[in-house]
């Protein structure tokens, strides 16, 4: 019998009570405990101390063992003066409690665990119990504003304002009125509790000044930034404006950055999180100098990383992260790579475009965005307007969709490019395919139509537009016609379906043209994933020069 005692924490100051577990050595149990974010082994007492946010994970780990939890009532919902509008999971309650105590932190729960609900419940608690006046919600992806509107209506009875939105006279539909409309809304303090704005608005100095003033004087008592990894460049006007608003002398505020994939490409992605939450006093240059190894031309190129364990520890100290496998019993994911060959008619064009890129490798390296130079080569293997005959990837896609339709199921199809999305929609007309495109007058109508009509077999969209902030648990098939450059973006797309509410196993298909740039992109994505997981040492950094050589030769 394994005994689990709930007692006051000795190791973790952010938790009042923790689980203290004594058990015989079992390599399987120990390896799973070691994967938990907040865990510590006390050598002297031969005991594990594990934070209460991992309670469900511990139960899952010990599912085949006999165990007894003594004092579990201490971990139950003790927010006695607060009523949830919609019933939370236990880990979501722990998320709210963590946010009340921590104030400035990063919510890194895996996609699909309901980060938005936790933040809305936290905001409501801060208003009802602690009396904050307003919350500012910043959306790293503009389309998330609609998602926040819907989630606020679902999980609260609070008022909200989509800053800068206006109603059309005839249709009464909402549209973004731009900078001028946002400034008009902010000149006088909006009455609504939630203020919702997109990150692009922070390029405007006048908007930044007003939001900073409201943050400093306490009018804005809490700021939440969703998909913070999209901010990326702290030296851009947008990045500078965001940091100005976040960093104020008001230490009684609440700030939460949100992203299940905080590190997308490189360790430098974490600077914006540390800086905006007040955990980084140095400049971006000093941050890079501390964590990067420079070399190459005039020692200006990043050739490696150092102090990665320190960086990982810093993130762990301010992050609350739970994985779906630890807290939910979701269906399994079955990823598979579907290989196709190029038709003979495609091969000459592919070789011609590749040779052209090889001839101008020096110009590619000097380009502000070298990877963008490979767009045409990537499209040759899949996009019909670039070749004179049919394309194997499109033929295979039709086969897959036909098979999915025969099972009575639906699918999401992702591509990097809007023009490719339109071609796929046209080809899949017999399956009532719909396009999720920016040119659509109302994307919410498109989303709802796909969810409500089983006869619409496929919804096709770009990775950028359809890959974040949406829920499609009506679909249990995800197809990548072409993959993104990062594993984080790919995971975001997959988690549109693999989330709370999904009841079926998820099939994930990646269409890859053999012996082409497709295969090399998959290799690069995997290398970047290893770095983001924090298991790459300073000698294994993937440099831009290396990426380009992999793609060309």
XYZ file of C-alpha atoms in Angstrom:
553
model
C 0.000 0.000 0.000
C 1.405 3.370 -1.052
C 0.711 6.152 1.463
C 0.168 9.707 0.201
C 0.030 12.377 2.900
C -1.231 15.882 2.189
C 0.866 18.264 4.294
C 2.195 21.807 4.224
C 4.749 22.255 1.481
C 8.446 22.232 2.304
C 9.858 22.877 -1.179
C 7.340 24.848 -3.226
C 6.461 28.279 -1.877
C 3.645 28.756 -4.412
C 1.592 25.923 -2.884
C 0.263 25.741 0.665
C -0.146 21.957 0.607
C 1.664 19.236 -1.335
C 1.514 15.468 -1.758
C 4.188 13.539 0.156
C 4.566 10.069 -1.320
C 6.533 7.113 0.046
C 6.769 4.011 -2.082
C 9.115 1.169 -2.973
C 11.450 1.895 -5.856
C 9.745 1.239 -9.185
C 11.566 2.488 -12.290
C 8.310 3.080 -14.189
C 6.729 5.140 -11.387
C 9.929 7.102 -10.706
C 10.434 7.965 -14.395
C 6.858 9.285 -14.594
C 7.225 11.306 -11.380
C 10.372 12.894 -12.796
C 8.420 14.209 -15.792
C 6.109 16.277 -13.563
C 6.792 20.012 -13.447
C 6.701 20.517 -9.652
C 8.288 17.517 -7.950
C 11.179 17.041 -5.548
C 12.720 13.994 -3.907
C 13.695 14.447 -0.250
C 16.710 12.163 0.172
C 16.755 12.275 3.978
C 13.153 11.140 4.351
C 13.113 9.005 1.178
C 9.946 10.776 0.078
C 8.595 12.510 -3.028
C 7.009 15.953 -2.645
C 4.651 16.707 -5.528
C 2.569 19.850 -6.012
C -1.242 19.496 -5.822
C -1.680 20.591 -9.445
C -0.388 17.122 -10.325
C -2.949 15.242 -8.192
C -4.767 13.747 -11.188
C -1.451 12.884 -12.821
C -0.332 11.048 -9.675
C -3.590 9.084 -9.616
C -3.075 8.115 -13.271
C 0.524 7.028 -12.577
C -0.582 4.864 -9.650
C -3.698 3.519 -11.355
C -2.471 -0.102 -11.094
C -1.228 0.304 -7.507
C -2.990 0.254 -4.161
C -2.702 3.670 -2.546
C -4.305 5.768 0.164
C -4.482 9.571 0.213
C -4.618 11.031 3.719
C -5.858 14.629 3.944
C -7.148 14.933 0.355
C -9.919 17.233 1.593
C -7.257 19.932 2.042
C -6.848 20.013 -1.751
C -10.494 20.407 -2.633
C -11.978 23.645 -3.926
C -11.500 26.122 -1.094
C -12.703 29.151 -3.073
C -15.722 29.183 -0.769
C -16.827 32.727 -1.602
C -16.677 32.192 -5.356
C -19.146 30.440 -7.661
C -18.076 29.044 -11.030
C -20.615 29.612 -13.784
C -19.492 26.478 -15.636
C -18.139 23.459 -13.794
C -14.328 23.323 -13.817
C -12.025 20.334 -13.756
C -9.927 20.018 -10.596
C -6.766 21.075 -12.440
C -8.567 24.230 -13.620
C -9.446 25.087 -10.008
C -5.775 24.643 -9.139
C -4.911 26.974 -12.015
C -7.156 29.713 -10.592
C -5.691 29.264 -7.101
C -2.166 29.378 -8.503
C -2.942 32.630 -10.327
C -4.368 34.272 -7.202
C -1.126 33.668 -5.305
C 1.477 34.075 -8.058
C 0.269 37.353 -9.697
C 2.863 37.389 -12.517
C 3.166 34.017 -14.268
C 3.004 32.005 -17.460
C 0.155 29.562 -18.127
C 1.752 26.886 -20.286
C -0.909 24.161 -20.229
C -0.889 22.011 -23.321
C -3.345 23.148 -25.993
C -6.863 21.885 -25.457
C -6.915 22.016 -21.631
C -9.067 25.122 -21.359
C -6.567 27.907 -20.597
C -9.137 30.536 -21.574
C -11.698 29.278 -19.053
C -9.120 29.297 -16.254
C -8.204 32.899 -17.004
C -11.840 34.023 -17.214
C -12.577 32.380 -13.855
C -9.442 33.980 -12.374
C -10.515 37.398 -13.680
C -13.991 36.982 -12.213
C -12.514 36.018 -8.844
C -10.198 39.041 -8.880
C -13.176 41.302 -9.554
C -15.637 39.770 -7.088
C -13.256 39.096 -4.198
C -10.412 41.559 -4.703
C -12.236 44.349 -6.479
C -10.175 44.953 -9.616
C -11.896 47.299 -12.064
C -10.991 46.046 -15.535
C -9.110 43.268 -17.339
C -7.197 43.750 -20.580
C -7.110 40.689 -22.874
C -4.441 40.897 -25.603
C -4.790 38.449 -28.477
C -1.557 37.370 -30.154
C -3.686 36.300 -33.126
C -6.357 38.809 -34.179
C -9.018 36.157 -34.866
C -8.814 35.045 -31.211
C -10.882 38.099 -30.271
C -14.006 36.255 -31.420
C -13.016 33.207 -29.412
C -12.591 35.302 -26.258
C -15.980 36.921 -26.818
C -17.668 33.524 -27.048
C -15.765 32.073 -24.063
C -16.578 35.082 -21.859
C -20.264 34.668 -22.702
C -20.048 30.938 -21.886
C -18.063 31.054 -18.643
C -19.195 34.354 -17.117
C -21.915 36.975 -16.992
C -19.388 39.820 -17.231
C -19.524 42.590 -19.803
C -16.855 42.883 -22.487
C -15.771 45.317 -25.185
C -14.056 44.447 -28.442
C -11.958 47.602 -28.671
C -12.351 49.406 -31.982
C -15.233 47.305 -33.308
C -18.209 48.945 -34.974
C -21.534 47.704 -36.388
C -22.410 48.003 -40.063
C -25.598 49.999 -40.566
C -27.444 47.568 -42.830
C -26.333 44.140 -41.667
C -25.489 45.116 -38.062
C -22.416 42.865 -38.341
C -19.288 43.805 -36.423
C -16.067 44.901 -38.108
C -12.705 46.203 -36.881
C -12.680 49.988 -37.227
C -8.900 50.198 -36.928
C -6.642 52.483 -34.898
C -8.941 55.495 -34.940
C -11.867 53.514 -33.533
C -9.681 51.968 -30.801
C -8.441 55.394 -29.736
C -12.027 56.659 -29.600
C -12.962 53.743 -27.327
C -10.004 54.375 -25.007
C -10.243 58.167 -24.680
C -12.847 57.604 -22.000
C -12.519 54.570 -19.754
C -14.799 51.833 -21.189
C -17.437 50.678 -18.687
C -17.121 47.000 -19.617
C -15.053 44.669 -17.404
C -13.145 42.805 -20.141
C -11.334 44.884 -22.779
C -10.271 42.773 -25.777
C -7.615 43.971 -28.217
C -5.236 42.484 -30.813
C -1.451 42.698 -30.466
C -1.067 44.654 -33.736
C -2.678 47.658 -32.029
C 0.484 48.069 -29.934
C 2.289 49.455 -32.984
C 0.388 52.703 -32.399
C 2.105 54.927 -29.800
C -1.113 56.729 -28.823
C -2.818 53.422 -27.922
C 0.255 52.304 -25.964
C 0.267 55.559 -23.930
C -3.393 55.240 -22.973
C -3.155 51.564 -21.993
C 0.033 52.208 -20.017
C -1.671 55.062 -18.139
C -4.669 52.872 -17.261
C -2.353 50.077 -16.140
C -0.233 52.358 -13.946
C -3.177 54.028 -12.208
C -4.870 50.697 -11.487
C -7.820 51.098 -13.861
C -6.547 47.931 -15.539
C -5.962 45.498 -12.693
C -5.070 42.437 -14.754
C -3.541 41.827 -18.190
C -3.721 38.515 -20.031
C -1.856 37.909 -23.298
C -3.034 34.878 -25.293
C -0.595 33.141 -27.678
C 2.281 35.286 -26.403
C 4.756 33.401 -28.606
C 3.280 35.280 -31.584
C 4.749 38.572 -30.289
C 8.284 37.282 -31.005
C 10.383 40.365 -31.813
C 10.913 42.633 -28.768
C 12.727 45.188 -30.951
C 9.757 45.812 -33.276
C 7.349 48.691 -32.645
C 4.726 46.132 -31.646
C 7.074 44.351 -29.227
C 8.324 47.588 -27.661
C 4.777 48.857 -27.216
C 3.690 45.614 -25.592
C 6.576 45.683 -23.090
C 5.853 49.346 -22.250
C 2.258 48.546 -21.354
C 3.128 45.433 -19.367
C 6.025 46.830 -17.336
C 4.786 49.472 -14.917
C 5.459 50.529 -11.338
C 2.138 48.996 -10.306
C 3.232 45.873 -8.416
C -0.282 45.029 -7.208
C -1.497 44.057 -10.662
C -1.919 40.607 -12.180
C -0.179 39.580 -15.402
C -0.446 36.251 -17.178
C 1.183 35.249 -20.453
C -0.414 32.255 -22.168
C 0.973 29.726 -24.625
C 1.215 25.956 -24.733
C 4.264 26.408 -26.988
C 6.285 29.271 -25.444
C 9.465 28.282 -27.301
C 8.828 27.942 -31.042
C 12.177 28.332 -32.802
C 14.931 29.348 -30.376
C 15.551 30.153 -26.678
C 15.355 33.868 -27.514
C 11.578 33.428 -27.860
C 11.378 33.371 -24.047
C 12.713 36.914 -23.591
C 9.338 38.550 -24.245
C 7.742 36.371 -21.520
C 10.357 37.132 -18.859
C 10.444 40.844 -19.719
C 6.684 41.402 -19.799
C 6.159 39.591 -16.487
C 8.935 41.560 -14.772
C 11.442 38.717 -14.408
C 14.098 40.121 -16.770
C 15.913 43.363 -15.943
C 18.470 43.220 -18.762
C 18.114 44.286 -22.385
C 17.453 41.885 -25.254
C 21.098 42.230 -26.304
C 22.334 41.282 -22.827
C 19.873 38.369 -22.756
C 21.257 37.079 -26.073
C 24.841 37.486 -24.946
C 24.138 35.399 -21.860
C 22.401 32.526 -23.638
C 23.949 32.556 -27.130
C 27.319 31.600 -28.581
C 28.312 33.868 -31.456
C 30.541 33.108 -34.429
C 30.511 33.329 -38.200
C 30.982 36.640 -39.998
C 32.283 39.252 -37.513
C 31.004 37.035 -34.677
C 27.433 38.197 -35.326
C 25.796 34.861 -36.128
C 24.326 32.652 -33.412
C 26.191 29.349 -33.714
C 25.182 27.743 -30.427
C 23.470 28.143 -27.068
C 24.677 27.998 -23.486
C 23.144 28.127 -20.004
C 20.077 26.272 -21.300
C 19.530 24.475 -17.995
C 19.422 27.839 -16.233
C 16.899 29.104 -18.791
C 14.771 26.009 -18.334
C 14.811 26.473 -14.547
C 13.841 30.140 -14.878
C 10.825 29.216 -16.996
C 9.827 26.419 -14.634
C 9.818 28.841 -11.670
C 7.184 31.095 -13.271
C 5.229 28.575 -15.340
C 2.217 26.401 -14.600
C 2.103 23.617 -17.180
C -0.016 20.472 -17.314
C -0.141 17.910 -20.122
C -3.341 16.370 -21.423
C -2.087 12.877 -20.711
C -1.625 13.835 -17.043
C -5.010 15.407 -16.291
C -7.470 14.181 -18.925
C -8.375 10.860 -20.464
C -8.413 11.974 -24.090
C -8.476 9.603 -27.070
C -5.160 8.623 -28.634
C -3.418 10.382 -31.513
C -2.255 8.319 -34.496
C 0.176 10.320 -36.641
C 1.175 8.875 -39.993
C 3.241 10.101 -42.902
C 1.630 9.457 -46.284
C 4.308 9.366 -48.983
C 3.619 10.083 -52.634
C 5.899 10.188 -55.671
C 6.105 13.030 -58.128
C 4.623 12.426 -61.525
C 7.212 12.390 -64.299
C 5.799 15.653 -65.655
C 6.588 17.372 -62.345
C 10.211 16.291 -62.023
C 11.732 18.619 -64.699
C 10.031 21.673 -63.189
C 11.103 20.687 -59.678
C 14.726 20.285 -60.813
C 14.578 23.599 -62.677
C 13.331 25.552 -59.639
C 15.839 23.773 -57.347
C 18.753 24.591 -59.683
C 17.680 28.231 -59.760
C 17.772 28.388 -55.972
C 21.177 26.697 -55.843
C 22.562 29.337 -58.218
C 21.507 32.180 -55.926
C 22.370 30.685 -52.528
C 24.328 33.830 -51.533
C 21.306 36.054 -52.192
C 19.104 33.688 -50.186
C 21.399 34.035 -47.169
C 21.205 37.842 -47.393
C 17.400 37.808 -47.555
C 15.521 39.078 -44.441
C 13.488 35.829 -44.558
C 15.559 33.112 -46.262
C 12.948 30.377 -45.830
C 10.383 32.397 -47.785
C 12.599 31.960 -50.868
C 11.665 28.262 -50.899
C 7.919 28.837 -51.282
C 7.816 28.096 -55.015
C 9.868 24.918 -54.601
C 7.500 23.690 -51.892
C 4.477 24.515 -54.040
C 5.841 22.649 -57.056
C 5.331 19.317 -55.271
C 1.706 20.057 -54.446
C 0.159 22.988 -56.266
C -1.329 22.324 -59.719
C -1.068 25.828 -61.197
C 2.724 25.414 -61.231
C 2.667 22.258 -63.356
C 0.957 21.321 -66.553
C -0.551 18.050 -65.389
C -2.200 16.501 -62.364
C -0.336 16.364 -59.084
C 0.177 13.227 -57.031
C -0.349 14.924 -53.643
C -3.747 16.243 -54.709
C -4.749 12.816 -55.998
C -3.732 11.221 -52.694
C -5.585 13.952 -50.775
C -8.802 13.154 -52.657
C -8.334 9.459 -51.800
C -7.920 10.268 -48.101
C -10.958 12.542 -47.985
C -13.048 9.946 -49.836
C -12.043 7.329 -47.256
C -12.907 9.718 -44.394
C -16.291 10.484 -45.977
C -17.034 6.766 -46.327
C -16.540 6.429 -42.545
C -19.043 9.225 -41.942
C -16.336 11.456 -40.428
C -15.018 14.981 -41.005
C -11.514 16.405 -41.389
C -9.462 19.580 -41.148
C -6.971 20.218 -43.961
C -4.062 22.635 -43.478
C -1.726 24.357 -45.917
C 0.756 27.214 -45.586
C -0.747 29.229 -48.446
C -4.191 30.703 -49.089
C -3.987 30.102 -52.847
C -3.376 26.393 -52.215
C -6.341 26.306 -49.821
C -8.627 27.650 -52.562
C -7.391 25.036 -55.050
C -8.060 22.245 -52.539
C -11.563 23.571 -51.798
C -12.380 23.603 -55.518
C -11.136 20.039 -56.023
C -13.052 18.772 -52.983
C -16.396 20.293 -53.979
C -18.019 16.824 -54.287
C -17.375 16.474 -50.535
C -18.919 19.868 -49.693
C -15.513 21.180 -48.609
C -15.445 24.656 -47.078
C -12.623 27.194 -47.094
C -11.608 28.999 -43.889
C -10.133 32.075 -45.569
C -9.599 35.707 -44.574
C -11.705 36.840 -47.541
C -14.787 35.194 -45.988
C -17.127 37.881 -44.701
C -17.841 36.056 -41.455
C -15.445 33.314 -40.373
C -17.641 32.468 -37.394
C -20.459 31.514 -39.777
C -18.026 29.249 -41.664
C -16.910 27.607 -38.419
C -20.476 27.016 -37.203
C -21.640 25.682 -40.581
C -18.884 23.048 -40.594
C -19.620 22.004 -37.025
C -23.353 21.680 -37.552
C -23.423 19.857 -40.906
C -21.919 16.351 -41.066
C -22.257 16.435 -44.870
C -19.500 19.051 -45.024
C -16.635 16.564 -44.911
C -13.671 18.956 -44.995
C -12.748 22.385 -43.710
C -9.626 23.746 -45.412
C -7.568 26.642 -44.074
C -4.097 28.085 -43.659
C -1.936 27.114 -40.717
C -1.747 30.763 -39.665
C -5.473 31.521 -39.740
C -7.082 28.213 -38.744
C -4.315 26.863 -36.513
C -5.023 28.779 -33.296
C -7.907 29.629 -30.997
C -10.522 27.365 -32.580
C -12.217 24.170 -31.384
C -13.254 21.451 -33.827
C -13.832 18.373 -31.674
C -16.496 17.337 -34.196
C -13.602 16.273 -36.443
C -11.221 13.422 -35.675
C -9.011 13.694 -38.771
C -6.299 16.283 -39.454
C -4.474 16.432 -42.791
C -1.359 18.523 -43.515
C -1.151 19.063 -47.268
C 2.173 20.742 -46.521
C 3.795 21.088 -43.098
C 4.729 24.315 -41.283
C 8.372 25.123 -40.524
C 7.979 24.448 -36.785
C 6.624 21.585 -34.727
C 4.917 24.073 -32.421
C 2.723 25.360 -35.262
C 1.924 21.793 -36.281
C 0.926 20.868 -32.731
C -1.295 23.954 -32.520
C -3.178 22.770 -35.603
C -3.568 19.220 -34.283
C -4.926 20.511 -30.996
C -7.849 22.202 -32.707
C -9.323 18.674 -32.587
C -7.440 16.950 -29.754
C -8.932 18.806 -26.811
C -11.691 18.717 -24.198
C -14.819 17.244 -25.773
C -13.066 14.951 -28.255
C -14.385 11.385 -27.912
C -12.749 9.659 -30.905
C -9.160 8.696 -31.650
C -7.449 11.303 -33.809
C -5.894 10.446 -37.174
C -3.123 12.825 -38.282
C -1.933 12.606 -41.889
C 1.137 14.436 -43.224
C 1.361 14.319 -47.023
C 5.022 14.144 -48.056
C 6.387 14.001 -51.582
C 9.281 11.519 -51.526
C 12.795 12.670 -52.448
C 11.777 16.314 -52.311
C 11.900 19.362 -50.067
C 8.915 17.920 -48.164
C 11.098 15.261 -46.529
C 13.728 17.815 -45.597
C 11.158 20.099 -43.971
C 10.029 17.195 -41.781
C 13.652 16.662 -40.671
C 14.115 20.357 -39.837
C 10.883 20.454 -37.832
C 12.064 17.499 -35.749
C 15.413 19.170 -35.028
C 13.628 22.308 -33.819
C 11.367 20.207 -31.592
C 14.401 18.750 -29.846
C 15.661 22.245 -29.078
C 12.306 23.406 -27.716
C 12.190 20.364 -25.420
C 15.425 21.560 -23.867
C 17.458 18.458 -24.681
C 19.820 19.924 -27.278
C 23.285 20.935 -26.093
C 25.240 23.909 -27.398
C 26.863 21.845 -30.110
C 23.623 20.801 -31.773
C 22.038 24.131 -32.721
C 20.501 24.125 -36.190
C 21.863 27.194 -37.992
C 20.219 28.992 -40.927
C 23.149 28.105 -43.178
C 22.687 24.439 -42.263
C 18.948 24.615 -42.941
C 19.505 26.117 -46.379
C 22.124 23.503 -47.261
C 19.741 20.734 -46.146
C 16.999 22.137 -48.372
C 19.170 22.647 -51.454
C 21.432 19.585 -51.525
